[in-house]
Coordinates of C-alpha atoms in Angstrom, one line a residue:
M9 CA -78.8 69.4 -62.3
T10 CA -75.4 68.4 -63.5
T11 CA -74.4 64.7 -63.1
A12 CA -70.8 65.2 -64.0
T13 CA -68.2 64.4 -61.4
E14 CA -66.4 67.5 -60.1
T15 CA -63.0 67.4 -58.5
R16 CA -62.0 70.0 -56.0
A17 CA -59.1 70.7 -53.7
F18 CA -59.5 70.9 -50.0
E19 CA -58.9 74.2 -48.2
A20 CA -55.3 74.5 -47.2
E21 CA -56.0 74.0 -43.5
V22 CA -58.1 70.9 -44.1
A23 CA -55.3 69.5 -46.3
Q24 CA -52.9 70.1 -43.4
V25 CA -55.3 68.2 -41.0
L26 CA -55.5 65.3 -43.4
H27 CA -51.8 65.2 -43.8
L28 CA -51.3 65.0 -40.0
V29 CA -54.0 62.3 -39.7
T30 CA -52.6 60.1 -42.4
H31 CA -48.9 60.5 -41.8
S32 CA -48.6 60.7 -38.0
L33 CA -48.6 57.8 -35.5
Y34 CA -51.7 57.8 -33.3
S35 CA -52.9 55.9 -30.3
H36 CA -56.6 55.4 -29.7
K37 CA -57.4 54.9 -33.4
E38 CA -60.9 53.7 -32.3
I39 CA -61.8 57.3 -31.7
F40 CA -63.0 57.5 -35.3
L41 CA -66.2 55.6 -34.5
R42 CA -67.1 57.9 -31.6
E43 CA -66.7 61.0 -33.7
L44 CA -68.7 59.7 -36.7
I45 CA -71.5 58.5 -34.4
S46 CA -71.5 61.8 -32.7
N47 CA -71.9 63.6 -36.0
A48 CA -74.7 61.3 -36.9
S49 CA -76.4 62.0 -33.6
D50 CA -76.1 65.7 -34.2
A51 CA -77.7 65.3 -37.6
C52 CA -80.7 63.4 -36.0
D53 CA -80.9 66.1 -33.3
K54 CA -81.1 68.8 -35.9
L55 CA -83.8 67.0 -37.9
R56 CA -85.9 66.4 -34.7
F57 CA -85.7 70.1 -33.9
E58 CA -86.6 71.3 -37.4
S59 CA -89.4 68.8 -37.7
I60 CA -91.2 70.5 -34.8
A61 CA -92.0 73.4 -37.1
N62 CA -92.0 71.3 -40.3
P63 CA -93.3 67.7 -39.7
G64 CA -93.1 66.9 -43.4
L65 CA -89.4 66.6 -43.0
L66 CA -89.9 63.2 -41.4
S67 CA -92.1 61.8 -44.2
G68 CA -91.1 58.4 -45.5
D69 CA -89.3 57.4 -42.3
P70 CA -90.4 58.9 -39.0
E71 CA -87.7 56.9 -37.1
L72 CA -84.4 58.6 -36.2
H73 CA -81.7 56.1 -35.8
I74 CA -78.0 55.4 -36.6
D75 CA -76.8 52.1 -38.3
V76 CA -73.3 50.7 -38.0
S77 CA -72.4 47.8 -40.3
W78 CA -69.3 46.2 -41.8
D79 CA -68.3 44.1 -44.7
K80 CA -65.3 41.9 -44.3
D81 CA -65.0 41.1 -48.0
A82 CA -65.1 44.7 -49.2
R83 CA -63.2 45.8 -46.0
T84 CA -65.6 48.6 -45.3
I85 CA -67.4 50.1 -42.3
T86 CA -70.6 52.0 -42.9
I87 CA -72.2 54.5 -40.5
R88 CA -75.6 55.7 -41.7
D89 CA -78.1 58.1 -40.0
T90 CA -81.6 59.1 -40.8
G91 CA -80.9 62.7 -39.8
I92 CA -81.1 66.0 -41.5
G93 CA -78.6 65.2 -44.3
M94 CA -76.8 67.8 -46.4
S95 CA -77.2 69.6 -49.7
R96 CA -74.4 70.0 -52.1
D97 CA -73.4 73.4 -50.8
E98 CA -73.5 72.1 -47.2
V99 CA -71.2 69.2 -48.1
V100 CA -68.7 71.7 -49.6
A101 CA -69.0 74.0 -46.5
N102 CA -68.9 71.2 -43.9
I103 CA -66.3 68.8 -45.3
G104 CA -64.3 70.6 -47.9
S105 CA -63.7 73.7 -45.8
I106 CA -64.0 74.8 -42.2
A107 CA -65.6 78.2 -41.4
S108 CA -64.5 78.4 -37.8
S109 CA -61.0 78.6 -36.4
G110 CA -61.1 75.2 -34.9
T111 CA -59.0 73.6 -37.6
R112 CA -56.3 76.3 -37.2
R113 CA -56.2 75.8 -33.4
F114 CA -56.0 72.0 -33.9
L115 CA -53.0 72.5 -36.2
E116 CA -51.3 74.7 -33.6
A117 CA -51.9 72.1 -30.9
M118 CA -50.6 69.3 -33.1
G119 CA -47.6 71.2 -34.5
S120 CA -45.4 70.7 -31.6
D121 CA -46.0 67.0 -31.3
Q122 CA -46.4 64.9 -34.4
K123 CA -47.4 61.9 -32.3
A124 CA -50.2 63.7 -30.5
D125 CA -53.2 61.6 -29.7
A126 CA -56.1 61.3 -32.2
R127 CA -58.5 62.1 -29.4
L128 CA -57.7 65.8 -29.9
I129 CA -59.5 65.7 -33.2
G130 CA -63.0 65.8 -31.7
Q131 CA -62.1 68.7 -29.4
F132 CA -61.6 71.0 -32.3
G133 CA -64.8 70.4 -34.4
V134 CA -63.0 68.4 -37.1
G135 CA -64.2 65.0 -36.0
F136 CA -65.1 63.8 -39.5
Y137 CA -61.5 63.7 -40.5
S138 CA -60.8 61.1 -37.9
A139 CA -62.1 58.6 -40.5
F140 CA -58.8 58.9 -42.3
V141 CA -57.0 57.5 -39.2
V142 CA -58.2 54.1 -40.3
A143 CA -59.4 54.6 -43.8
D144 CA -57.5 55.3 -47.1
R145 CA -60.7 56.3 -48.8
V146 CA -64.0 57.7 -47.5
T147 CA -67.3 57.9 -49.4
V148 CA -70.2 60.0 -48.2
L149 CA -73.7 59.7 -49.6
T150 CA -76.2 62.3 -48.3
R151 CA -79.5 63.9 -49.1
R152 CA -81.1 66.7 -47.1
A153 CA -84.5 66.1 -45.6
G154 CA -87.3 67.7 -47.6
T155 CA -85.5 67.4 -50.9
A156 CA -86.2 65.1 -53.9
P157 CA -84.3 61.7 -54.2
E158 CA -82.3 63.0 -57.2
D159 CA -81.0 65.9 -55.1
G160 CA -78.6 63.5 -53.3
V161 CA -74.8 64.1 -53.3
K162 CA -71.9 61.7 -53.4
W163 CA -68.6 62.9 -51.9
E164 CA -65.4 60.9 -52.0
S165 CA -61.7 61.4 -51.1
D166 CA -58.6 59.5 -50.4
G167 CA -57.4 62.3 -48.0
R168 CA -54.5 63.4 -50.2
G169 CA -55.6 66.9 -51.0
E170 CA -58.6 66.5 -53.3
Y171 CA -62.2 65.3 -53.2
T172 CA -64.8 64.5 -55.9
L173 CA -68.5 65.6 -55.9
E174 CA -71.3 64.2 -58.0
A175 CA -75.0 64.1 -58.0
A176 CA -76.6 60.9 -56.7
T177 CA -80.2 59.6 -56.6
L178 CA -80.8 58.5 -53.0
P179 CA -84.2 57.1 -52.0
E180 CA -83.8 58.0 -48.3
R181 CA -82.8 61.2 -46.5
G182 CA -79.8 61.3 -44.2
T183 CA -76.1 60.6 -44.5
T184 CA -74.1 57.4 -45.1
V185 CA -70.3 57.4 -44.5
V186 CA -68.4 54.4 -45.9
L187 CA -64.9 53.9 -44.7
H188 CA -62.6 51.8 -46.9
L189 CA -60.1 50.5 -44.4
K190 CA -56.3 50.7 -44.7
D191 CA -54.2 47.6 -44.7
G192 CA -53.6 46.5 -41.1
E193 CA -56.9 47.9 -39.7
D194 CA -58.8 44.5 -39.9
E195 CA -59.5 44.6 -36.2
F196 CA -62.3 47.0 -36.9
L197 CA -64.0 44.5 -39.2
D198 CA -64.9 42.4 -36.2
G199 CA -68.6 42.8 -35.2
W200 CA -67.9 42.2 -31.5
K201 CA -65.1 44.8 -31.5
L202 CA -67.4 47.5 -33.1
R203 CA -70.2 46.6 -30.7
G204 CA -67.9 47.0 -27.8
L205 CA -66.7 50.4 -29.0
V206 CA -70.3 51.6 -29.4
R207 CA -71.0 50.5 -25.8
K208 CA -67.8 52.1 -24.6
Y209 CA -68.1 55.5 -26.3
S210 CA -71.7 56.0 -27.5
D211 CA -73.9 54.1 -25.1
H212 CA -75.8 57.2 -24.0
V213 CA -76.4 58.7 -27.5
A214 CA -80.1 59.5 -27.4
F215 CA -80.9 57.7 -30.6
P216 CA -80.8 53.9 -31.3
I217 CA -77.5 52.8 -32.7
R218 CA -78.4 49.7 -34.7
M219 CA -76.1 46.9 -35.7
P220 CA -76.7 43.6 -37.5
K221 CA -77.6 40.8 -35.1
Q222 CA -74.8 38.4 -34.4
T223 CA -75.1 34.7 -33.6
P224 CA -73.0 33.5 -30.6
A225 CA -69.2 33.2 -31.0
G226 CA -68.3 29.9 -32.8
D227 CA -70.9 30.1 -35.5
D228 CA -69.2 30.1 -38.9
D229 CA -71.1 33.2 -40.1
S230 CA -71.2 35.1 -36.8
D231 CA -69.3 38.1 -38.0
D232 CA -70.4 38.2 -41.7
N233 CA -72.6 41.0 -42.9
K234 CA -73.1 40.3 -46.5
A235 CA -74.3 42.9 -48.9
D236 CA -76.8 40.4 -50.5
D237 CA -78.4 39.5 -47.1
A238 CA -80.9 41.8 -45.6
P239 CA -79.6 42.2 -42.0
E240 CA -81.7 41.9 -39.0
W241 CA -80.9 44.8 -36.7
D242 CA -80.7 45.1 -33.0
T243 CA -79.9 48.2 -30.8
A244 CA -76.4 48.2 -29.5
N245 CA -76.7 51.2 -27.0
D246 CA -79.1 52.2 -24.2
A247 CA -80.5 55.0 -26.4
S248 CA -81.8 56.8 -23.4
A249 CA -81.1 60.2 -21.9
L250 CA -79.0 59.3 -18.8
W251 CA -79.9 62.6 -17.1
A252 CA -83.6 61.6 -17.2
R253 CA -83.0 58.5 -15.1
P254 CA -83.2 58.5 -11.3
K255 CA -79.8 59.1 -9.7
S256 CA -80.2 55.9 -7.6
E257 CA -80.2 53.9 -10.8
I258 CA -77.0 55.4 -12.3
S259 CA -73.6 54.1 -11.3
D260 CA -70.4 56.2 -11.1
E261 CA -69.1 54.3 -14.1
E262 CA -72.1 55.4 -16.1
Y263 CA -71.8 59.0 -15.1
Q264 CA -68.1 59.0 -16.1
A265 CA -68.8 57.2 -19.4
F266 CA -71.5 59.8 -20.2
Y267 CA -69.1 62.6 -19.4
K268 CA -66.4 61.2 -21.7
S269 CA -68.9 61.0 -24.6
L270 CA -70.2 64.4 -23.9
G271 CA -66.9 66.2 -23.5
H272 CA -64.7 64.4 -25.9
D273 CA -62.4 63.6 -22.9
F274 CA -60.5 60.5 -22.0
N275 CA -60.0 61.6 -18.4
D276 CA -62.5 61.1 -15.7
A277 CA -64.5 64.1 -14.5
A278 CA -63.4 65.5 -11.1
A279 CA -67.0 65.8 -9.8
W280 CA -70.5 66.1 -11.0
T281 CA -74.0 67.2 -9.7
H282 CA -77.3 65.8 -11.0
N283 CA -80.5 67.5 -10.0
R284 CA -84.2 67.6 -10.8
V285 CA -86.1 70.8 -10.0
E286 CA -89.9 70.5 -9.8
G287 CA -92.4 73.3 -9.5
S288 CA -93.7 76.1 -11.6
Q289 CA -90.7 75.6 -13.7
S290 CA -89.3 72.1 -14.0
F291 CA -85.9 71.2 -15.4
T292 CA -83.0 68.7 -15.0
T293 CA -79.3 69.6 -14.8
L294 CA -76.3 67.3 -15.0
L295 CA -73.1 69.3 -14.6
Y296 CA -69.5 68.1 -14.6
L297 CA -66.2 69.6 -13.4
P298 CA -63.4 68.4 -15.7
A299 CA -60.2 67.2 -14.0
K300 CA -58.0 68.8 -16.7
P301 CA -58.5 71.7 -19.1
P302 CA -60.0 70.7 -22.4
F303 CA -58.2 72.1 -25.4
D304 CA -61.2 74.0 -26.6
L305 CA -61.2 76.0 -23.3
M306 CA -57.6 76.9 -23.4
M307 CA -57.4 77.7 -27.1
G308 CA -61.0 78.7 -28.0
G309 CA -61.2 81.0 -24.9
R310 CA -64.2 83.1 -24.1
D311 CA -65.6 83.5 -27.6
E312 CA -66.1 79.9 -28.5
R313 CA -67.8 78.0 -25.7
K314 CA -69.8 74.8 -26.0
G315 CA -69.8 73.6 -22.4
L316 CA -73.5 72.9 -21.9
K317 CA -76.1 71.4 -24.2
L318 CA -79.7 72.7 -23.9
Y319 CA -82.6 70.3 -24.4
I320 CA -86.3 71.0 -24.1
K321 CA -88.3 67.9 -23.3
R322 CA -85.3 65.9 -24.5
V323 CA -85.2 67.7 -27.8
F324 CA -81.7 69.1 -28.5
I325 CA -81.9 72.8 -29.0
M326 CA -78.4 74.2 -29.0
D327 CA -75.0 74.4 -27.4
A328 CA -75.9 77.3 -25.2
A329 CA -73.2 77.8 -22.6
E330 CA -73.3 81.5 -22.8
E331 CA -77.0 81.5 -22.0
L332 CA -76.9 78.9 -19.3
L333 CA -73.6 79.7 -17.5
P334 CA -71.5 82.9 -17.2
N335 CA -68.1 83.2 -19.0
Y336 CA -66.1 82.4 -15.9
L337 CA -67.7 78.9 -15.6
R338 CA -67.1 78.0 -19.3
F339 CA -65.1 74.9 -18.3
V340 CA -68.2 73.2 -17.0
R341 CA -69.6 70.4 -19.1
G342 CA -73.1 69.0 -19.0
V343 CA -76.7 69.1 -20.1
V344 CA -79.8 71.1 -19.1
D345 CA -83.2 69.7 -20.0
A346 CA -86.1 72.1 -19.5
D347 CA -89.8 71.1 -19.5
D348 CA -91.5 74.4 -20.2
L349 CA -89.4 76.6 -22.5
P350 CA -91.1 77.5 -25.8
L351 CA -90.0 74.9 -28.4
N352 CA -89.5 77.5 -31.1
V353 CA -86.9 79.3 -29.0
S354 CA -84.0 81.0 -30.7
R355 CA -80.8 82.4 -29.5
E356 CA -82.2 85.9 -29.5
I357 CA -85.2 84.9 -27.4
L358 CA -83.0 82.8 -25.1
Q359 CA -80.9 85.9 -24.3
H360 CA -84.0 87.7 -22.9
N361 CA -86.0 84.7 -21.5
R362 CA -86.8 85.1 -17.8
Q363 CA -87.3 81.4 -17.4
L364 CA -83.8 80.8 -18.7
E365 CA -82.4 83.4 -16.3
R366 CA -83.8 81.3 -13.5
I367 CA -82.2 78.2 -14.9
K368 CA -78.9 80.0 -15.3
G369 CA -79.0 81.1 -11.7
A370 CA -79.7 77.6 -10.5
C371 CA -76.8 76.2 -12.7
V372 CA -74.4 78.8 -11.2
K373 CA -75.5 77.8 -7.7
R374 CA -75.1 74.1 -8.4
V375 CA -71.6 74.6 -9.8
L376 CA -70.4 76.7 -6.9
D377 CA -71.9 74.2 -4.4
L378 CA -70.1 71.5 -6.2
I379 CA -66.7 73.3 -6.1
E380 CA -67.2 74.1 -2.4
K381 CA -68.0 70.4 -1.7
L382 CA -64.8 69.4 -3.6
A383 CA -62.8 71.9 -1.5
R384 CA -64.3 70.5 1.7
D385 CA -64.2 66.8 1.1
E386 CA -61.5 66.1 -1.5
P387 CA -58.7 68.7 -1.0
E388 CA -56.2 66.9 -3.3
K389 CA -58.7 67.0 -6.2
F390 CA -59.6 70.5 -5.4
A391 CA -56.0 71.6 -5.5
A392 CA -55.7 70.0 -9.0
F393 CA -58.9 71.7 -10.0
L394 CA -57.7 75.1 -9.0
K395 CA -54.4 74.6 -10.7
A396 CA -56.3 73.9 -13.9
F397 CA -59.2 76.4 -13.6
G398 CA -58.3 78.8 -10.8
N399 CA -57.5 81.8 -13.1
T400 CA -60.7 81.2 -15.1
L401 CA -62.7 81.2 -11.8
K402 CA -61.1 84.5 -10.9
E403 CA -62.9 86.2 -13.8
G404 CA -66.1 85.7 -11.7
I405 CA -64.9 88.2 -9.2
V406 CA -65.3 90.8 -11.9
E407 CA -68.3 89.3 -13.7
D408 CA -70.5 88.0 -11.0
A409 CA -71.0 90.6 -8.2
G410 CA -73.7 88.6 -6.6
N411 CA -71.4 85.6 -6.0
R412 CA -68.2 87.5 -5.4
E413 CA -67.8 86.5 -1.8
R414 CA -68.5 82.8 -2.6
I415 CA -65.9 82.8 -5.4
A416 CA -63.3 84.7 -3.3
K417 CA -63.7 82.0 -0.6
L418 CA -62.7 79.4 -3.1
L419 CA -59.5 81.0 -4.3
R420 CA -56.1 80.1 -3.0
F421 CA -52.8 82.1 -3.0
A422 CA -49.2 81.9 -2.0
S423 CA -48.2 84.1 1.0
T424 CA -45.1 85.1 3.0
K425 CA -46.1 82.3 5.4
S426 CA -46.7 79.5 3.0
E427 CA -44.2 77.0 1.5
G428 CA -42.6 78.2 -1.8
E429 CA -44.9 78.8 -4.7
A430 CA -47.7 76.5 -3.5
K431 CA -51.0 78.4 -3.6
T432 CA -52.6 77.0 -0.5
V433 CA -53.7 80.0 1.5
S434 CA -57.4 81.0 1.4
L435 CA -58.7 84.4 2.4
D436 CA -60.4 82.7 5.4
D437 CA -57.0 81.3 6.5
Y438 CA -55.4 84.8 6.2
V439 CA -58.2 86.5 8.2
G440 CA -58.1 83.7 10.8
R441 CA -54.4 84.5 11.6
M442 CA -54.3 88.3 11.3
A443 CA -52.2 90.0 13.9
P444 CA -54.0 91.9 16.7
G445 CA -54.9 95.3 15.6
Q446 CA -54.4 94.5 11.9
D447 CA -57.4 95.8 10.0
A448 CA -56.5 95.0 6.3
I449 CA -55.6 92.0 4.1
W450 CA -52.3 92.9 2.6
Y451 CA -51.1 91.7 -0.8
V452 CA -48.5 92.3 -3.5
T453 CA -48.8 91.7 -7.2
A454 CA -46.0 90.9 -9.6
D455 CA -45.4 89.2 -12.9
G456 CA -44.1 86.0 -11.3
H457 CA -43.8 84.4 -7.9
R458 CA -40.1 85.2 -7.3
A459 CA -40.7 88.8 -8.2
A460 CA -43.6 89.0 -5.7
A461 CA -41.7 87.2 -2.9
G462 CA -38.6 89.4 -3.5
S463 CA -40.5 92.7 -3.6
P464 CA -38.7 95.3 -1.5
Q465 CA -42.1 96.7 -0.3
L466 CA -42.5 93.5 1.8
E467 CA -39.5 94.3 4.1
A468 CA -41.4 96.3 6.8
F469 CA -44.2 93.7 6.8
R470 CA -41.7 90.9 7.4
A471 CA -40.1 92.9 10.1
K472 CA -43.5 93.2 11.9
D473 CA -44.5 89.6 11.1
I474 CA -47.5 90.7 9.0
E475 CA -48.6 88.1 6.4
V476 CA -48.8 89.3 2.8
L477 CA -50.5 87.4 0.0
L478 CA -48.2 86.9 -3.0
M479 CA -50.2 87.3 -6.2
S480 CA -48.3 86.5 -9.4
D481 CA -50.9 85.6 -12.0
R482 CA -51.5 88.1 -14.7
I483 CA -55.2 88.2 -14.0
D484 CA -54.7 89.1 -10.3
E485 CA -54.3 92.9 -10.7
W486 CA -57.5 93.1 -12.8
M487 CA -59.4 90.9 -10.4
L488 CA -58.3 92.9 -7.4
G489 CA -59.7 96.0 -9.0
N490 CA -63.1 94.6 -8.1
L491 CA -62.4 92.7 -4.9
H492 CA -62.1 95.6 -2.5
E493 CA -62.9 93.7 0.7
Y494 CA -63.5 90.3 2.1
A495 CA -65.3 89.4 5.4
G496 CA -65.4 93.1 6.2
K497 CA -61.6 93.5 5.8
P498 CA -60.3 95.8 3.0
L499 CA -57.7 94.4 0.6
K500 CA -54.7 96.7 0.3
H501 CA -51.6 96.6 -1.9
V502 CA -48.4 96.9 0.0
A503 CA -47.1 99.5 -2.5
K504 CA -50.2 101.7 -2.6
G505 CA -51.0 104.6 -0.5
E506 CA -49.6 105.4 2.9
L507 CA -48.8 102.6 5.4
P508 CA -50.8 102.8 8.6
L509 CA -48.4 103.6 11.4
D510 CA -48.7 103.8 15.1
E511 CA -47.7 106.9 17.0
A512 CA -44.2 105.7 17.7
D513 CA -43.7 104.8 14.0
K514 CA -45.1 108.1 12.9
A515 CA -42.7 110.1 15.0
K516 CA -39.8 108.0 13.8
Q517 CA -40.9 108.6 10.2
E518 CA -41.2 112.3 10.6
E519 CA -37.8 112.5 12.2
A520 CA -36.2 110.5 9.4
T521 CA -37.9 112.7 6.8
K522 CA -36.7 115.8 8.5
A523 CA -33.1 114.5 8.7
A524 CA -33.1 113.4 5.0
A525 CA -34.6 116.7 3.7
P526 CA -31.3 117.8 1.9
L527 CA -31.0 114.3 0.4
L528 CA -34.6 114.3 -0.8
E529 CA -34.2 117.7 -2.5
K530 CA -30.9 116.6 -4.1
L531 CA -32.6 113.5 -5.6
K532 CA -35.6 115.5 -6.8
R533 CA -33.2 117.8 -8.6
L534 CA -31.1 115.0 -10.1
L535 CA -34.1 113.0 -11.3
G536 CA -36.1 115.9 -12.5
D537 CA -39.3 115.1 -14.3
R538 CA -38.7 111.3 -14.2
V539 CA -40.4 111.2 -10.8
E540 CA -43.6 112.6 -9.3
D541 CA -42.0 112.8 -5.8
V542 CA -39.2 111.4 -3.7
R543 CA -39.9 110.6 0.0
V544 CA -38.5 108.6 2.9
S545 CA -40.0 105.1 3.0
A546 CA -41.7 103.3 5.9
R547 CA -41.7 100.1 3.8
L548 CA -37.9 99.5 3.5
T549 CA -35.5 98.1 6.0
D550 CA -32.8 96.5 3.7
S551 CA -33.2 97.8 0.2
P552 CA -32.2 101.3 -0.9
S553 CA -35.4 102.2 -2.9
C554 CA -38.8 101.2 -4.2
L555 CA -41.7 102.6 -6.1
A556 CA -44.9 103.7 -4.3
M557 CA -48.3 104.1 -6.0
S558 CA -51.5 106.0 -5.3
E559 CA -54.5 103.9 -4.2
W560 CA -56.0 103.7 -7.7
E561 CA -52.8 103.6 -9.8
M562 CA -52.2 100.6 -12.0
A563 CA -49.3 98.3 -11.1
P564 CA -46.3 98.9 -13.5
H565 CA -46.2 95.3 -14.7
L566 CA -49.9 95.3 -15.6
A567 CA -49.5 98.7 -17.4
H568 CA -46.6 97.2 -19.4
L569 CA -48.7 94.1 -20.4
L570 CA -51.6 96.2 -21.5
R571 CA -49.4 98.5 -23.6
E572 CA -47.8 95.4 -25.2
A573 CA -51.3 94.3 -26.1
G574 CA -52.0 97.6 -27.8
Q575 CA -54.1 99.2 -25.0
D576 CA -54.0 102.9 -24.3
V577 CA -52.7 103.2 -20.8
P578 CA -52.0 106.7 -19.4
E579 CA -48.4 107.4 -18.3
N580 CA -47.9 107.9 -14.6
K581 CA -44.7 109.4 -13.1
P582 CA -43.6 107.1 -10.3
T583 CA -43.0 108.1 -6.7
L584 CA -39.6 107.0 -5.4
E585 CA -39.3 105.9 -1.8
I586 CA -35.8 105.7 -0.3
N587 CA -34.1 104.2 2.7
P588 CA -31.7 107.0 3.9
A589 CA -29.8 104.6 6.1
H590 CA -28.7 102.5 3.1
P591 CA -25.0 102.9 2.0
L592 CA -26.1 103.8 -1.6
L593 CA -28.1 106.7 -0.4
Q594 CA -25.3 107.9 1.8
R595 CA -23.0 107.7 -1.2
V596 CA -25.4 109.9 -3.2
E597 CA -25.6 112.3 -0.4
G598 CA -21.8 112.6 -0.2
E599 CA -21.2 112.6 -4.0
T600 CA -19.9 116.0 -5.2
D601 CA -19.5 115.1 -8.9
D602 CA -22.9 115.9 -10.4
T603 CA -22.5 113.4 -13.2
R604 CA -21.8 110.5 -10.9
A605 CA -24.5 111.7 -8.5
T606 CA -27.0 111.7 -11.4
D607 CA -25.9 108.1 -12.4
L608 CA -26.4 106.9 -8.8
A609 CA -29.8 108.6 -8.4
T610 CA -31.0 107.2 -11.8
L611 CA -29.7 103.8 -10.9
L612 CA -31.7 103.9 -7.7
L613 CA -34.9 104.7 -9.7
E614 CA -34.2 102.1 -12.3
Q615 CA -33.6 99.4 -9.7
A616 CA -37.0 100.2 -8.1
E617 CA -38.7 100.1 -11.5
L618 CA -37.2 96.7 -12.3
A619 CA -38.3 95.3 -9.0
A620 CA -41.8 96.6 -9.6
G621 CA -42.0 94.9 -13.0
A622 CA -41.8 98.1 -15.1
P623 CA -39.7 98.1 -18.3
L624 CA -36.6 100.4 -18.4
P625 CA -37.1 103.3 -20.9
D626 CA -33.5 102.9 -22.1
P627 CA -31.8 99.6 -21.3
A628 CA -28.6 100.5 -23.2
A629 CA -28.2 103.6 -21.1
F630 CA -28.8 101.6 -17.9
V631 CA -26.0 99.2 -18.8
Q632 CA -23.6 102.0 -19.6
R633 CA -24.4 103.8 -16.4
M634 CA -23.9 100.6 -14.4
N635 CA -20.6 100.0 -16.1
R636 CA -19.4 103.5 -15.3
L637 CA -20.2 103.0 -11.6
L638 CA -18.6 99.6 -11.5
A639 CA -15.5 100.9 -13.1
G640 CA -15.2 103.5 -10.3

């Protein structure tokens, strides 16, 4: 083994993170301690899991613990763990470079605000670098469990773009991180301050966090932790699994503190549910609803989810959100501790494990129960929750057929009878005030609330005082492709298919169609193959034209979005519906100049396309056509 010191440059993205950390102004500098203790706890968790199959990894020191100490004279803070440790290659991979895209997303989030809070660091899997918030030099000494003492590694960096690596003989396994503090950071050399931070952020870490014993305030040596004195250690945290304690013994403050340490969040959770299931399969769940979207949800999306932690008999197994909760509940944070899953379980086995499927079903039920309780008992909190996670929840309409009705019951929408853009109308509200004889739930989709509220297809519904749900989120059209009915009532788009008309309306429609037959033929001739058909509309009362779609046709705004995303969407010729009583249609009917008539007819079609959210095929030609008509 070479003992020479090797100097390497950080990966470009890591160097950018370090630059932000060392040159930006941050609040909550104390976050560094939480992140380093969290890393140490993960290392202990990994060793405990690996030692199940290989007990020899614990030889020499069977205890798993984390030590936090400080030295006022040297101006250092040391965090040491007896966990799994790292080999030289792992040090390079874990500290010198980042394999995931977490760092890149962190940089994107920080790029728009150089004064963003340091708390963001932990949410992107780059928590180690928080050390440089308070330190101008960091030293790491580490040896992987199961390797010889001479296989240790020393890593050191000042955070300015390079780091050094050299071999080190280390008598004990695990990792030691030494922070050499910057000038002005002396507050973190106070033992009582550090102990308070441990209690605040890491009290529920499941391993003992030891600190040198301190004599009462006023003793001359109360805060000194000299290198030549062997310290006497005591445990600064509870070091117990909170979820394993009886609910009656846990305060709301303790639940919130555990959530914050679990989810890297400074905000309180909106709600939580803590349950113990006994029987042929026993397990405990502690599940939280965040009050605000964590950055890893919004930026990591569906492919990178670490919402729940899976334990088996309090042994950490993995971040296993995809096995424990479906995609649409990826915002949930918490732990699941099972008593009787096989301890040598792997991801592949988990995905096909019947016991885990039962746990997953129980977790889904608990989460939906919790959201329903929030909606029933705390409407203000529920409204904030829906604003943050409503669109994510809508994915469940497609993904979870068994709970489709329960999920639909929780959703809220704007409507033609609600105030402004506020999404306050539930499907139950709508069904409860349906007009006599109305047999469908009517809705309109658009790429924005104003576009939905101003849709010309709503005119006949407003005239008849029929409520219409205004759906303006981009996910709505996709969701409604799977929500065909609710409470026995079909959901229908106001622009799709034929409107149900009573006998008087049918007679009126037939009469209007017969009277407008020459105009319809003229428009079909003028528009040619740009339209599938032209017909008299039963939907319009004030506007001159609108588009109509078949029952299964995709809305124009959604088709446009999918094409922009590179999806292959078949082209559909629109059906143009007209209001023959409108002056523009009468002008077309009386126009003898074929060129001007064509301009007018095309303008009617393009107006309808714009109102439906479809892009114009030739905007320049539209402007020229409009100018010709305006000029007379």
